[in-house]
XYZ file of N, CA, C and O in Angstrom:
836
model
N 131.625 89.873 87.422
C 131.946 90.729 88.047
C 132.581 90.410 89.781
O 132.325 88.771 90.375
N 133.270 90.388 90.558
C 134.445 90.477 90.978
C 133.248 90.739 92.914
O 133.483 91.231 93.874
N 131.708 89.574 92.816
C 131.138 89.249 93.648
C 131.971 88.528 95.274
O 132.471 87.536 94.444
N 131.883 88.900 96.187
C 132.504 87.900 97.966
C 131.713 86.650 97.006
O 130.622 86.008 97.489
N 133.141 85.771 97.292
C 132.394 84.515 96.779
C 131.172 83.757 97.535
O 130.781 82.740 97.438
N 131.561 84.020 99.161
C 131.409 83.248 100.374
C 129.655 83.890 100.571
O 128.845 82.775 100.454
N 129.385 85.191 100.568
C 128.534 85.666 99.749
C 127.722 85.176 98.525
O 126.220 85.164 99.420
N 127.918 85.003 97.658
C 127.395 84.645 96.749
C 126.629 82.992 97.225
O 125.620 82.389 96.274
N 128.220 81.856 97.420
C 127.653 81.022 97.757
C 125.937 80.994 98.534
O 125.718 80.196 98.454
N 126.705 82.184 100.213
C 125.033 81.616 100.743
C 123.936 82.096 99.845
O 123.082 81.471 100.165
N 124.321 82.881 99.092
C 123.167 83.583 98.920
C 122.552 82.541 98.029
O 121.166 82.059 97.245
N 122.136 82.363 97.136
C 122.389 81.243 96.171
C 121.825 80.083 96.954
O 120.974 79.653 96.019
N 122.074 79.139 97.422
C 121.689 78.157 98.945
C 120.306 78.895 99.125
O 120.621 77.024 100.482
N 120.868 79.617 100.378
C 119.319 80.151 101.111
C 118.702 80.592 100.841
O 117.172 80.971 100.770
N 119.013 81.879 99.727
C 117.933 82.969 99.361
C 116.844 82.951 98.765
O 115.917 82.298 98.373
N 117.678 82.505 97.269
C 117.108 82.194 96.216
C 116.569 80.914 95.662
O 115.633 80.737 95.900
N 116.482 79.581 96.505
C 114.999 78.685 96.679
C 113.586 78.998 97.591
O 112.923 78.876 96.812
N 113.446 80.240 97.849
C 113.006 80.354 98.466
C 112.063 80.499 97.470
O 110.555 81.330 97.867
N 113.013 81.636 95.822
C 111.904 82.228 95.303
C 110.743 80.838 94.541
O 109.680 81.084 94.082
N 111.193 80.261 94.642
C 109.967 79.458 94.296
C 108.784 79.008 94.613
O 107.800 78.306 94.530
N 108.462 80.063 95.700
C 107.182 80.311 96.751
C 106.714 80.571 96.843
O 105.420 81.439 96.180
N 107.486 81.632 94.371
C 106.874 83.128 94.329
C 105.995 82.254 93.167
O 105.880 81.090 93.062
N 104.609 83.469 92.781
C 103.958 82.916 91.503
C 104.735 83.072 90.703
O 106.514 83.879 90.495
N 104.467 82.935 89.079
C 105.814 82.656 88.218
C 106.602 83.366 88.062
O 107.941 83.601 87.594
N 105.798 84.876 87.815
C 106.788 86.064 87.438
C 107.416 86.857 88.595
O 108.481 87.904 88.284
N 107.447 86.053 88.926
C 108.546 86.964 90.415
C 109.228 85.882 91.122
O 109.461 85.666 92.243
N 109.559 84.452 90.365
C 110.791 83.239 90.357
C 111.810 83.680 89.774
O 112.271 84.627 89.445
N 112.886 82.569 89.994
C 114.169 82.889 90.370
C 114.677 83.440 89.059
O 116.254 83.930 88.838
N 114.189 82.968 87.993
C 114.441 83.580 86.714
C 114.112 85.165 86.695
O 115.087 85.763 86.242
N 113.207 85.659 87.538
C 113.355 87.279 87.577
C 114.213 87.960 88.254
O 114.918 89.077 87.158
N 114.531 87.299 88.397
C 115.966 87.603 89.828
C 117.095 88.327 89.135
O 117.484 89.173 89.990
N 116.963 86.849 88.455
C 118.469 86.870 87.625
C 118.381 87.861 86.779
O 119.350 88.110 85.806
N 117.403 88.083 85.876
C 117.238 88.864 84.787
C 117.912 90.418 85.939
O 118.353 91.098 84.797
N 116.941 90.539 87.261
C 117.439 91.780 87.476
C 118.584 92.212 87.960
O 119.749 93.174 87.995
N 119.634 90.850 88.606
C 120.823 91.378 88.686
C 121.565 91.653 87.755
O 122.616 92.148 87.771
N 121.537 90.864 86.932
C 122.232 90.741 84.992
C 121.694 91.879 85.184
O 123.055 92.943 84.112
N 120.964 93.111 84.886
C 120.493 93.819 85.073
C 120.719 95.039 85.361
O 121.417 96.399 85.073
N 121.030 95.211 86.666
C 121.760 96.366 87.935
C 122.781 96.515 87.292
O 123.118 97.559 87.003
N 123.555 94.903 86.936
C 125.068 95.363 86.992
C 125.370 95.658 85.531
O 126.038 96.623 85.183
N 124.267 95.656 84.321
C 124.315 96.304 83.148
C 124.350 97.793 83.550
O 124.888 98.712 82.694
N 123.338 98.213 84.248
C 123.575 100.006 84.044
C 123.537 100.260 85.593
O 123.842 101.663 85.391
N 124.712 99.646 86.200
C 125.029 100.137 87.034
C 127.478 100.487 86.717
O 127.559 100.850 87.527
N 127.511 99.959 85.278
C 128.889 100.105 85.449
C 129.619 101.355 84.646
O 131.043 101.210 84.897
N 128.586 102.314 84.360
C 129.194 103.846 84.882
C 128.629 104.692 85.649
O 129.358 105.399 86.472
N 128.830 103.404 86.810
C 128.340 104.924 88.736
C 129.199 103.895 89.540
O 129.753 102.940 89.240
N 129.186 105.023 90.111
C 130.207 105.105 91.845
C 129.041 104.015 92.846
O 129.182 104.512 93.489
N 129.739 102.060 92.663
C 128.906 101.447 93.419
C 130.275 100.583 94.357
O 130.333 99.599 93.724
N 128.968 99.856 95.384
C 129.612 98.657 95.850
C 128.892 97.523 95.594
O 127.862 97.778 95.062
N 129.732 96.568 94.995
C 128.806 94.955 93.485
C 127.592 94.499 95.014
O 127.325 93.878 94.107
N 128.491 93.917 95.268
C 128.680 93.141 96.413
C 127.078 93.530 97.239
O 125.619 92.905 97.262
N 126.877 95.046 97.830
C 125.657 95.420 97.757
C 124.163 94.818 96.874
O 123.129 95.102 97.103
N 124.476 95.495 95.635
C 123.872 95.792 94.720
C 123.238 95.006 94.658
O 122.052 93.939 93.932
N 124.051 93.347 94.544
C 124.081 91.736 94.323
C 123.247 91.849 95.813
O 121.946 90.510 95.622
N 123.441 91.937 96.171
C 122.442 91.656 97.227
C 120.745 92.122 97.852
O 119.825 91.837 97.389
N 120.463 93.472 97.002
C 119.599 93.927 96.808
C 119.065 93.154 95.493
O 117.884 92.892 96.390
N 119.419 93.166 94.537
C 118.580 92.485 93.085
C 118.057 91.171 94.222
O 116.881 90.643 93.725
N 118.806 90.588 95.281
C 118.924 88.729 95.012
C 117.574 89.259 96.295
O 116.702 87.785 96.416
N 117.416 89.938 96.594
C 116.656 89.785 98.387
C 115.452 90.392 97.459
O 114.394 90.269 98.200
N 115.342 91.314 96.323
C 114.278 92.772 96.320
C 112.907 92.352 96.328
O 111.349 92.661 96.593
N 112.819 90.531 95.669
C 110.591 89.991 95.737
C 110.996 89.130 96.757
O 110.282 88.493 97.006
N 111.620 88.456 97.559
C 111.219 87.556 98.692
C 110.552 87.328 99.078
O 110.124 86.406 99.286
N 110.218 88.540 99.801
C 108.606 88.680 100.664
C 107.114 88.770 99.324
O 106.551 88.659 100.276
N 107.623 88.368 98.209
C 106.784 88.884 97.298
C 104.906 87.450 97.617
O 103.993 87.738 97.736
N 105.626 86.300 97.611
C 104.555 85.227 98.455
C 104.523 85.125 100.055
O 102.533 85.089 99.500
N 104.812 86.443 100.695
C 104.057 86.137 101.974
C 102.497 87.601 101.443
O 102.437 86.894 102.720
N 102.882 88.254 101.061
C 101.930 89.530 101.128
C 102.346 90.610 99.977
O 102.682 91.475 100.257
N 101.886 90.179 98.243
C 102.737 91.183 97.144
C 102.246 92.255 96.891
O 102.685 93.033 96.746
N 101.182 92.318 98.312
C 100.710 93.940 98.056
C 102.252 94.799 98.734
O 101.860 96.273 97.897
N 102.496 94.626 99.296
C 103.411 95.102 100.480
C 104.793 94.886 100.740
O 105.730 94.412 101.482
N 104.998 93.873 99.648
C 105.626 92.669 98.960
C 107.865 93.319 99.184
O 108.719 92.899 99.903
N 107.766 94.250 99.283
C 108.508 94.811 98.939
C 108.516 96.208 100.005
O 110.413 95.654 100.927
N 108.593 96.217 101.656
C 108.792 96.659 102.768
C 109.162 94.935 103.635
O 110.224 94.964 103.939
N 108.346 94.165 103.335
C 108.491 92.808 103.583
C 110.162 91.884 103.594
O 110.688 91.395 104.415
N 109.849 92.501 101.895
C 111.328 91.802 101.225
C 112.344 92.321 102.316
O 114.206 91.871 102.850
N 112.801 94.169 101.886
C 113.585 94.980 102.798
C 113.850 94.404 104.035
O 115.326 94.361 105.109
N 112.591 94.165 105.139
C 112.784 93.588 106.337
C 113.471 91.835 106.626
O 114.378 92.036 107.520
N 112.918 91.437 105.471
C 114.332 89.843 105.050
C 115.891 90.123 105.784
O 116.383 89.894 106.314
N 115.774 91.064 104.729
C 117.268 91.060 104.112
C 117.808 91.946 105.043
O 118.992 90.981 106.164
N 117.080 93.203 105.462
C 118.042 93.405 106.876
C 117.911 92.865 108.433
O 118.652 93.006 108.687
N 116.932 91.772 108.448
C 117.603 91.098 109.909
C 117.625 89.637 109.041
O 117.996 88.772 110.404
N 118.596 88.527 108.182
C 119.500 88.453 108.249
C 121.140 88.148 108.897
O 121.678 88.849 108.520
N 120.865 87.577 109.686
C 122.468 88.175 110.651
C 122.979 88.104 110.051
O 124.306 88.052 109.516
N 123.451 86.469 108.916
C 124.686 86.264 107.704
C 125.253 87.816 106.971
O 126.948 87.538 106.364
N 124.425 89.048 106.755
C 124.592 89.372 106.772
C 125.516 90.392 106.781
O 126.495 90.634 106.165
N 125.365 90.603 108.085
C 126.741 91.564 108.940
C 127.870 90.961 108.733
O 128.223 91.422 109.091
N 128.331 90.140 108.498
C 129.291 89.175 108.338
C 130.253 90.155 106.911
O 131.494 90.362 107.015
N 129.538 90.690 106.335
C 130.052 91.988 104.897
C 130.001 93.224 105.257
O 130.276 93.353 104.306
N 128.459 93.274 105.776
C 128.359 95.125 105.568
C 127.794 95.690 106.779
O 127.620 94.568 107.752
N 128.091 96.949 107.079
C 127.624 97.725 108.599
C 126.703 97.966 108.398
O 125.976 97.980 107.347
N 126.475 98.694 109.515
C 124.847 98.913 109.558
C 124.074 100.214 108.948
O 123.343 99.994 108.121
N 124.830 100.361 108.198
C 125.136 101.590 107.033
C 124.778 101.464 105.850
O 123.630 101.895 105.695
N 125.569 99.718 105.442
C 124.787 99.885 103.898
C 124.498 98.497 103.945
O 123.437 99.178 103.083
N 123.997 98.283 105.423
C 122.194 97.156 105.678
C 121.738 98.556 105.327
O 120.463 97.657 104.354
N 120.883 99.915 105.553
C 120.672 100.712 105.816
C 120.029 101.160 104.985
O 118.776 101.456 103.748
N 120.755 101.911 104.184
C 121.207 101.799 102.985
C 120.236 100.937 101.392
O 119.507 100.801 100.749
N 120.961 99.797 101.433
C 120.104 98.456 100.986
C 118.515 97.790 101.174
O 117.600 97.873 100.238
N 118.259 98.636 102.789
C 117.009 98.172 103.039
C 115.928 99.272 102.536
O 115.173 99.351 101.238
N 116.694 99.999 101.662
C 116.076 101.559 101.710
C 115.322 101.499 100.155
O 115.092 101.660 99.595
N 116.719 100.588 100.057
C 117.241 100.720 98.505
C 115.666 99.650 97.615
O 114.382 100.023 96.869
N 115.705 98.392 98.680
C 114.343 97.449 98.620
C 112.825 98.075 99.084
O 112.645 97.768 98.296
N 113.029 98.923 100.006
C 111.743 99.601 99.982
C 111.309 100.301 98.852
O 110.084 100.955 98.598
N 112.054 101.278 97.831
C 111.590 101.810 97.152
C 111.800 101.157 95.612
O 112.057 101.909 95.098
N 111.889 99.984 95.804
C 111.758 99.370 94.016
C 109.815 99.253 92.949
O 110.856 99.251 91.551
N 109.599 99.227 93.925
C 107.913 99.020 93.972
C 108.205 100.414 91.864
O 108.135 101.765 92.634
N 107.926 100.279 91.070
C 107.057 101.085 89.713
C 106.332 102.280 90.592
O 106.345 103.761 90.524
N 105.184 101.280 91.215
C 104.541 102.665 91.861
C 104.992 103.073 92.496
O 103.712 104.180 93.627
N 106.037 103.465 93.064
C 106.136 104.098 94.150
C 106.292 105.377 94.010
O 106.521 105.745 92.442
N 105.013 106.538 94.799
C 105.190 108.274 94.534
C 106.214 109.116 94.498
O 106.117 109.854 94.206
N 107.336 108.582 94.842
C 108.821 109.543 94.661
C 109.976 108.927 93.861
O 109.714 107.688 94.180
N 110.742 109.056 93.865
C 112.024 109.048 93.870
C 112.736 108.405 94.939
O 112.437 108.372 95.757
N 113.475 106.866 94.606
C 114.121 106.383 95.311
C 115.205 107.173 96.180
O 116.252 108.135 95.737
N 115.881 107.125 97.249
C 116.215 107.685 97.769
C 117.732 107.635 97.793
O 118.612 107.823 98.113
N 118.511 106.702 96.928
C 119.886 106.652 96.972
C 119.414 105.895 94.990
O 119.259 105.597 94.660
N 121.297 106.186 94.817
C 121.235 105.062 93.689
C 121.197 103.893 93.660
O 120.464 103.799 92.614
N 121.254 102.844 94.468
C 121.146 101.642 94.794
C 119.273 101.668 94.572
O 119.278 101.044 93.594
N 118.959 102.696 94.843
C 117.267 102.208 94.869
C 117.204 102.670 93.712
O 116.313 101.634 93.267
N 117.733 104.156 92.410
C 117.467 103.948 91.242
C 117.849 102.537 90.924
O 116.895 102.137 89.696
N 119.094 101.834 90.671
C 119.546 100.630 90.236
C 118.530 99.781 89.705
O 118.104 99.357 89.165
N 118.300 99.354 91.384
C 116.609 98.131 91.109
C 116.141 98.737 90.552
O 114.919 97.714 90.144
N 114.951 99.275 91.219
C 113.743 100.405 90.082
C 113.385 99.805 89.126
O 113.015 99.180 88.403
N 114.611 100.268 88.686
C 115.048 100.258 86.699
C 115.702 99.001 86.507
O 114.912 98.441 84.966
N 115.870 98.195 87.210
C 116.282 97.034 86.633
C 115.512 96.085 86.517
O 115.221 95.188 85.990
N 114.480 96.789 87.928
C 113.540 95.817 87.589
C 112.225 95.844 86.539
O 111.042 94.922 86.185
N 112.719 97.177 85.559
C 111.642 96.981 84.314
C 112.091 95.775 82.992
O 113.560 96.012 83.146
N 110.980 95.666 82.918
C 111.761 95.186 81.514
C 112.088 95.117 80.513
O 111.694 96.538 80.143
N 112.979 95.099 79.552
C 112.682 95.617 78.229
C 112.372 94.328 76.827
O 113.016 94.657 75.425
N 111.916 93.522 77.292
C 111.330 92.436 76.438
C 109.321 92.549 76.154
O 108.604 91.904 77.698
N 108.865 92.578 74.716
C 107.141 92.755 75.398
C 106.935 91.637 75.225
O 106.064 91.341 76.453
N 106.889 90.573 74.635
C 106.169 89.269 75.704
C 107.019 88.661 76.524
O 105.890 88.481 77.296
N 107.494 88.860 77.387
C 107.942 88.458 78.777
C 107.997 89.745 79.536
O 106.601 89.352 80.766
N 107.218 90.193 78.845
C 106.214 91.348 79.855
C 105.173 91.798 80.143
O 103.896 91.719 81.236
N 103.916 90.681 78.947
C 102.873 90.487 78.685
C 102.652 89.477 79.383
O 101.980 88.922 80.287
N 103.746 88.254 79.637
C 103.537 87.395 80.380
C 103.252 87.203 81.570
O 102.560 86.921 82.232
N 104.184 88.344 82.354
C 104.358 88.574 83.359
C 103.025 89.589 83.954
O 102.723 88.871 84.863
N 102.144 90.447 83.649
C 101.141 90.789 83.133
C 99.752 89.363 83.935
O 99.511 89.770 84.224
N 100.007 88.953 82.762
C 99.064 87.988 82.849
C 99.135 86.905 84.044
O 98.478 87.054 84.770
N 100.788 86.571 84.079
C 100.294 85.758 85.319
C 99.924 86.924 86.641
O 99.445 85.871 87.570
N 100.269 87.834 86.801
C 100.174 88.565 87.854
C 97.971 88.356 87.879
O 98.297 88.162 88.811
N 98.188 88.978 86.973
C 96.131 88.865 86.431
C 95.127 87.614 87.000
O 95.019 87.492 87.831
N 96.251 86.361 86.430
C 95.015 85.001 87.111
C 95.753 83.935 88.065
O 94.637 83.589 88.853
N 96.963 85.360 89.354
C 96.845 84.714 90.347
C 96.318 86.093 91.398
O 96.242 83.876 92.152
N 96.260 86.778 91.024
C 95.557 88.146 91.758
C 93.491 87.736 91.592
O 93.176 88.152 92.268
N 93.527 87.100 90.349
C 92.196 87.620 90.296
C 91.650 86.732 89.495
O 91.272 86.857 88.294
N 91.837 85.204 90.275
C 91.858 83.757 89.350
C 90.031 83.802 89.129
O 89.764 82.649 88.801
N 89.811 84.430 89.333
C 87.090 84.631 89.355
C 86.884 85.407 87.965
O 85.981 85.238 87.437
N 88.687 86.064 87.401
C 87.715 86.526 86.183
C 87.897 85.039 85.146
O 88.519 84.252 84.622
N 86.898 85.826 83.841
C 86.478 84.396 82.456
C 88.119 84.870 82.159
O 89.006 86.510 82.177
N 88.771 84.212 80.947
C 89.755 85.165 79.992
C 89.608 86.544 79.403
O 90.194 86.846 79.471
N 88.552 86.290 79.085
C 87.821 87.294 78.182
C 88.434 88.799 79.287
O 88.859 90.052 78.778
N 88.056 88.429 80.457
C 87.698 89.670 81.573
C 89.741 89.798 82.135
O 90.352 90.709 81.830
N 90.402 88.825 82.027
C 91.231 88.916 82.356
C 92.420 89.999 80.785
O 93.688 90.657 81.911
N 92.379 89.480 79.797
C 92.642 90.121 78.518
C 92.783 91.234 78.805
O 93.475 92.575 79.365
N 91.267 91.558 79.707
C 90.993 93.534 79.437
C 91.253 93.811 80.151
O 92.144 94.972 80.662
N 91.584 93.638 81.805
C 92.515 93.291 82.894
C 93.822 93.875 82.357
O 94.418 94.471 83.163
N 94.483 93.215 80.964
C 96.222 93.366 81.680
C 95.857 94.260 80.418
O 97.350 94.830 81.327
N 95.728 94.548 79.355
C 95.081 95.863 78.853
C 95.538 96.979 79.771
O 96.098 97.747 79.221
N 94.549 97.065 80.351
C 94.229 98.300 81.664
C 95.362 98.362 82.362
O 95.989 99.680 82.470
N 96.287 97.299 82.779
C 97.251 97.728 84.086
C 98.124 98.266 83.154
O 99.337 98.571 83.350
N 98.225 97.252 81.639
C 99.228 97.877 80.941
C 99.366 99.158 80.572
O 100.503 100.175 80.559
N 98.823 99.681 80.210
C 97.720 101.063 80.075
C 98.801 101.815 81.253
O 98.941 102.987 80.928
N 98.079 101.376 82.335
C 98.078 101.947 83.633
C 100.004 102.478 83.638
O 100.095 103.771 84.765
N 100.461 101.238 83.706
C 101.786 101.472 84.441
C 103.010 101.776 83.183
O 103.928 102.565 83.946
N 102.641 101.815 81.687
C 103.353 102.071 80.335
C 102.769 102.692 79.381
O 103.798 103.947 78.991
N 101.444 103.195 79.394
C 101.229 104.610 79.267
C 102.232 105.022 78.591
O 102.041 106.184 79.448
N 101.977 105.977 77.337
C 102.788 107.344 77.256
C 102.420 108.556 77.411
O 103.038 109.682 77.833
N 100.846 109.062 77.593
C 100.714 109.880 79.033
C 101.139 109.936 79.780
O 101.539 111.161 80.790
N 100.238 109.237 81.124
C 100.573 108.605 82.457
C 100.754 108.045 82.928
O 100.559 107.168 84.182
N 101.781 106.590 82.455
C 101.952 105.982 83.411
C 103.311 105.609 84.286
O 103.555 106.802 83.902
N 102.860 105.178 85.157
C 102.973 105.842 86.005
C 105.134 104.593 85.850
O 105.957 104.694 87.805
N 105.089 103.983 86.273
C 106.382 102.962 85.933
C 107.881 104.233 85.374
O 107.533 105.006 84.199
N 108.774 103.902 86.182
C 109.698 105.177 85.852
C 111.318 104.849 86.403
O 111.059 103.498 86.186
N 111.563 105.256 85.381
C 113.417 104.115 85.001
C 114.387 105.637 84.990
O 113.950 106.768 84.691
N 115.219 104.950 85.290
C 116.838 106.788 86.148
C 117.335 106.721 85.747
O 118.434 108.076 85.752
N 117.458 105.750 83.692
C 119.055 105.760 83.197
C 118.222 106.100 82.552
O 117.966 105.658 81.341
N 119.893 106.588 81.290
C 119.533 107.040 79.529
C 120.089 104.963 79.987
O 121.240 103.782 79.726
N 118.835 104.448 79.115
C 119.663 102.381 78.721
C 119.002 103.184 77.221
O 117.134 102.805 77.267
N 119.229 102.196 75.703
C 118.836 101.946 75.030
C 117.426 101.214 74.486
O 116.410 101.593 73.734
N 118.213 100.504 75.454
C 117.223 99.094 75.462
C 115.781 99.256 75.841
O 114.875 98.959 75.301
N 115.909 99.770 77.001
C 114.385 100.422 77.745
C 114.001 101.490 77.272
O 112.704 101.317 76.292
N 114.527 101.829 76.695
C 113.252 103.087 75.316
C 113.464 102.470 74.104
O 112.525 103.283 74.040
N 113.946 101.576 73.825
C 113.414 101.084 72.062
C 112.019 99.613 72.567
O 111.085 99.654 72.251
N 112.421 99.250 74.331
C 111.127 98.450 74.898
C 110.093 99.318 75.071
O 108.618 98.791 74.355
N 110.496 100.060 75.416
C 108.581 101.485 75.478
C 108.033 101.614 74.542
O 106.965 101.881 74.217
N 108.686 102.137 73.893
C 108.788 102.451 72.021
C 107.904 101.541 71.490
O 106.850 101.972 71.021
N 107.954 100.508 71.551
C 107.414 99.483 71.480
C 106.066 98.697 72.349
O 105.367 99.044 71.547
N 106.966 98.435 72.940
C 105.273 98.718 74.043
C 104.443 99.503 73.802
O 103.633 99.166 73.470
N 104.398 101.490 74.006
C 103.565 101.949 73.109
C 102.930 102.070 71.965
O 101.427 102.176 72.506
N 103.439 101.733 70.945
C 103.049 101.371 70.093
C 101.863 99.856 69.899
O 100.928 100.534 69.102
N 102.671 99.208 70.870
C 101.273 98.574 70.964
C 99.998 98.372 71.307
O 99.238 98.079 71.048
N 99.910 99.772 72.490
C 98.842 99.210 73.284
C 97.847 100.903 72.789
O 96.819 100.854 72.687
N 98.704 101.416 71.699
C 97.759 102.152 70.983
C 97.138 100.964 70.003
O 95.692 102.253 69.199
N 96.865 100.182 69.360
C 95.471 99.201 69.555
C 95.795 98.433 69.628
O 96.760 97.400 70.264
N 94.772 99.011 70.300
C 94.294 97.935 71.527
C 93.596 96.195 71.425
O 93.925 95.044 71.875
N 93.093 96.264 69.774
C 93.167 95.146 69.018
C 94.505 93.781 68.469
O 94.150 93.120 69.589
N 95.435 95.066 68.118
C 96.847 94.499 68.530
C 97.682 93.839 69.683
O 98.241 92.986 70.016
N 97.258 95.202 70.837
C 97.509 94.306 71.454
C 96.920 92.585 72.448
O 97.294 91.941 72.651
N 95.673 92.475 71.842
C 95.036 91.789 72.804
C 94.722 90.929 71.535
O 95.066 89.506 72.099
N 96.157 90.574 70.401
C 95.835 89.715 69.496
C 96.822 88.416 70.348
O 97.627 87.666 70.174
N 98.412 89.597 70.217
C 99.686 89.272 71.398
C 99.649 88.790 72.097
O 100.109 87.035 72.544
N 99.091 89.502 72.978
C 98.598 88.858 74.107
C 97.653 87.031 73.995
O 98.248 86.310 75.014
N 96.866 86.709 73.140
C 95.794 85.300 72.786
C 97.406 84.654 72.716
O 97.066 83.282 72.547
N 97.927 85.025 71.820
C 99.036 83.815 70.979
C 100.003 83.628 72.584
O 100.185 82.482 71.952
N 100.847 84.313 73.207
C 101.348 84.450 73.961
C 100.977 83.415 75.380
O 101.284 82.048 75.270
N 98.706 82.591 75.240
C 98.137 83.006 76.316
C 98.970 81.135 75.131
O 98.522 80.337 76.172
N 98.143 81.780 74.679
C 97.853 80.288 73.547
C 99.416 79.400 74.138
O 98.733 77.980 74.425
N 100.450 79.734 73.618
C 101.474 79.238 73.556
C 101.944 78.230 75.039
O 102.547 77.541 75.334
N 101.273 79.060 76.505
C 101.502 78.862 77.525
C 100.831 77.596 77.958
O 101.016 76.905 78.488
N 99.577 77.238 77.408
C 98.698 76.934 77.532
C 99.222 75.462 76.361
O 98.730 73.989 77.083
N 100.106 75.157 76.028
C 100.384 74.577 74.702
C 101.923 73.718 75.110
O 102.016 74.712 76.348
């Protein structure tokens, strides 16, 4: 990808280190995954690759400040970063800001631009175990008063609410075989609470060892 070298250098040196402040499910490995998926999903779209890179790089930057409203905070941090004005005009900055604001799976409307749809879709996992890890880390970080049994129960309920085939709120805006297969496998796992719990327990045990 022909990303502007100076822009990329600035983000790597000044933005990526901030992700160490986030909980483990939203650190730099997640950002790297989202960047890669953004490029993959955008291959047939007419988009500015530098804008897409910035959107993906900043989309969770405010998570450690307030995870409940991190999309708003992240968008504000990006929009107010004066260094980006060297590379983008006001209209481009506004589009990027709106895309970051629109990336959450729980958004109750469609993102306002192709960039919002790309970052929202790229933010979805395509690996079952990685998805379960992220759900688990979210639970133990934000509900650490729960017992392990209660945590596992909460993880199952969260997965059903987000990905369940009946009324799951997670959205995806592109045709993608990887996500299609992931969702099929995940829903098959969710159909059996016993199997879900068994698989999650293996993941938890591996994390502890």
